[in-house]
């Protein structure tokens, strides 16, 4: 199993541009999550999904959108990128019970 | 509120010294999870505690859950350079899709 994969690894965006961060998992997990991590800080939940077709907001959803059309994929969309969205983004998935498995992260800079 | 407070924010130790990080909540926790993140890496699950007063060990790591289920600690005995990283506690909201509320983490550096 590849586990949780994320693309791209790094990206630089100009203010106002849009992009989609990709996340996929091959463990057949229903639960998936998007977090952001700012330097020296913990992780903040952006959005999560309990299954295909179901998504919900986390602590910091403003400026982001998600979709979950399949069990495997959970893309995160940034519209009109702002410098405040400079961060490291982690996707995670979880089986019915137990721990979360994190992807390697996407390092995003908005200038 | 929902916050989980973690202290200290940073800890610098000499190799061989012990290390402890503490996690506190103002509300009773149903469970607490601990994760480790190596520099430049992603969080990796270490353990979950569920029962009041629970103590679990993983080699040199000892995890405790308080009797009132409002605090938890991670203690590392005789630190090694491989212990370097940031240790996070997190509470899982099982009735909200299992989402995690993370503490801000304790960054451990170990001087050889």
Short mmCIF file of C-alpha atoms in Angstrom, two decimals, chain B residues 2-112:
data_model
loop_
_atom_site.label_atom_id
_atom_site.label_comp_id
_atom_site.label_asym_id
_atom_site.label_seq_id
_atom_site.Cartn_x
_atom_site.Cartn_y
_atom_site.Cartn_z
CA UNK B 2 -11.97 22.94 22.59
CA UNK B 3 -8.32 23.78 23.17
CA UNK B 4 -5.69 21.37 24.35
CA UNK B 5 -2.76 23.15 26.00
CA UNK B 6 0.69 21.61 25.78
CA UNK B 7 3.83 22.61 27.68
CA UNK B 8 6.66 23.32 27.34
CA UNK B 9 6.84 24.65 23.79
CA UNK B 10 10.55 23.86 23.50
CA UNK B 11 12.90 21.59 25.42
CA UNK B 12 16.61 21.27 24.89
CA UNK B 13 18.31 18.36 26.63
CA UNK B 14 21.67 16.67 26.71
CA UNK B 15 21.63 13.16 25.33
CA UNK B 16 20.90 10.78 28.17
CA UNK B 17 18.72 13.22 30.11
CA UNK B 18 15.01 12.63 30.60
CA UNK B 19 12.25 14.61 28.92
CA UNK B 20 8.59 15.19 29.76
CA UNK B 21 5.83 17.02 27.92
CA UNK B 22 2.44 17.77 29.42
CA UNK B 23 -0.97 18.11 27.86
CA UNK B 24 -3.90 19.78 29.66
CA UNK B 25 -7.56 20.27 28.90
CA UNK B 26 -10.19 22.29 30.73
CA UNK B 27 -12.78 19.65 29.85
CA UNK B 28 -12.83 15.92 30.39
CA UNK B 29 -11.29 14.02 27.52
CA UNK B 30 -12.76 10.80 26.15
CA UNK B 31 -9.32 9.88 24.88
CA UNK B 32 -5.95 11.39 24.05
CA UNK B 33 -3.62 10.53 21.21
CA UNK B 34 0.10 11.27 20.91
CA UNK B 35 1.96 11.89 17.66
CA UNK B 36 5.59 12.51 16.80
CA UNK B 37 6.74 14.68 13.93
CA UNK B 38 10.37 14.56 12.86
CA UNK B 39 11.86 17.78 11.43
CA UNK B 40 10.54 18.18 7.88
CA UNK B 41 8.29 15.16 8.28
CA UNK B 42 4.68 14.39 8.94
CA UNK B 43 2.96 13.40 12.20
CA UNK B 44 3.18 9.72 13.07
CA UNK B 45 0.88 8.10 15.60
CA UNK B 46 2.47 6.89 18.82
CA UNK B 47 -0.36 5.83 21.11
CA UNK B 48 -3.92 6.37 22.28
CA UNK B 49 -5.01 6.50 25.93
CA UNK B 50 -8.61 5.93 26.88
CA UNK B 51 -8.91 4.88 30.52
CA UNK B 52 -8.63 7.07 33.59
CA UNK B 53 -5.18 6.69 35.17
CA UNK B 54 -3.92 4.63 32.26
CA UNK B 55 -0.18 4.17 31.88
CA UNK B 56 1.37 2.70 28.74
CA UNK B 57 5.00 2.13 27.87
CA UNK B 58 6.81 1.86 24.58
CA UNK B 59 10.48 1.10 25.27
CA UNK B 60 11.83 4.38 26.74
CA UNK B 61 8.52 6.24 26.30
CA UNK B 62 5.91 6.31 29.09
CA UNK B 63 2.46 7.75 28.48
CA UNK B 64 0.03 8.64 31.26
CA UNK B 65 -3.61 9.68 31.31
CA UNK B 66 -4.72 11.56 34.40
CA UNK B 67 -7.23 10.21 36.86
CA UNK B 68 -9.68 12.99 36.00
CA UNK B 69 -9.00 12.50 32.25
CA UNK B 70 -8.10 16.17 31.88
CA UNK B 71 -4.36 15.80 31.43
CA UNK B 72 -1.77 13.53 29.95
CA UNK B 73 1.99 13.30 29.82
CA UNK B 74 4.72 11.74 27.73
CA UNK B 75 8.01 10.94 29.44
CA UNK B 76 11.14 9.82 27.60
CA UNK B 77 13.86 8.18 29.67
CA UNK B 78 17.50 8.68 28.66
CA UNK B 79 16.89 10.62 25.48
CA UNK B 80 18.73 9.76 22.29
CA UNK B 81 19.35 11.85 19.19
CA UNK B 82 16.72 9.78 17.41
CA UNK B 83 14.10 11.26 19.77
CA UNK B 84 14.48 14.70 18.16
CA UNK B 85 11.21 16.09 16.84
CA UNK B 86 7.96 17.66 17.92
CA UNK B 87 5.57 15.72 20.11
CA UNK B 88 1.87 16.52 19.86
CA UNK B 89 -1.04 15.48 21.96
CA UNK B 90 -4.46 15.51 20.36
CA UNK B 91 -7.98 14.83 21.47
CA UNK B 92 -10.26 12.96 19.11
CA UNK B 93 -13.85 14.04 18.69
CA UNK B 94 -15.39 10.65 18.01
CA UNK B 95 -18.86 12.14 17.58
CA UNK B 96 -17.54 14.56 14.99
CA UNK B 97 -15.96 12.26 12.45
CA UNK B 98 -13.00 11.48 14.66
CA UNK B 99 -11.42 14.84 13.98
CA UNK B 100 -8.37 15.70 16.06
CA UNK B 101 -7.81 18.86 18.08
CA UNK B 102 -4.05 19.21 18.42
CA UNK B 103 -1.99 20.84 21.12
CA UNK B 104 0.70 23.21 19.87
CA UNK B 105 3.39 20.61 20.41
CA UNK B 106 6.66 20.37 22.29
CA UNK B 107 9.79 20.59 20.18
CA UNK B 108 12.56 18.42 21.58
CA UNK B 109 16.19 18.93 20.64
CA UNK B 110 18.89 16.58 21.92
CA UNK B 111 22.51 17.60 22.13
CA UNK B 112 24.88 14.66 21.65
#
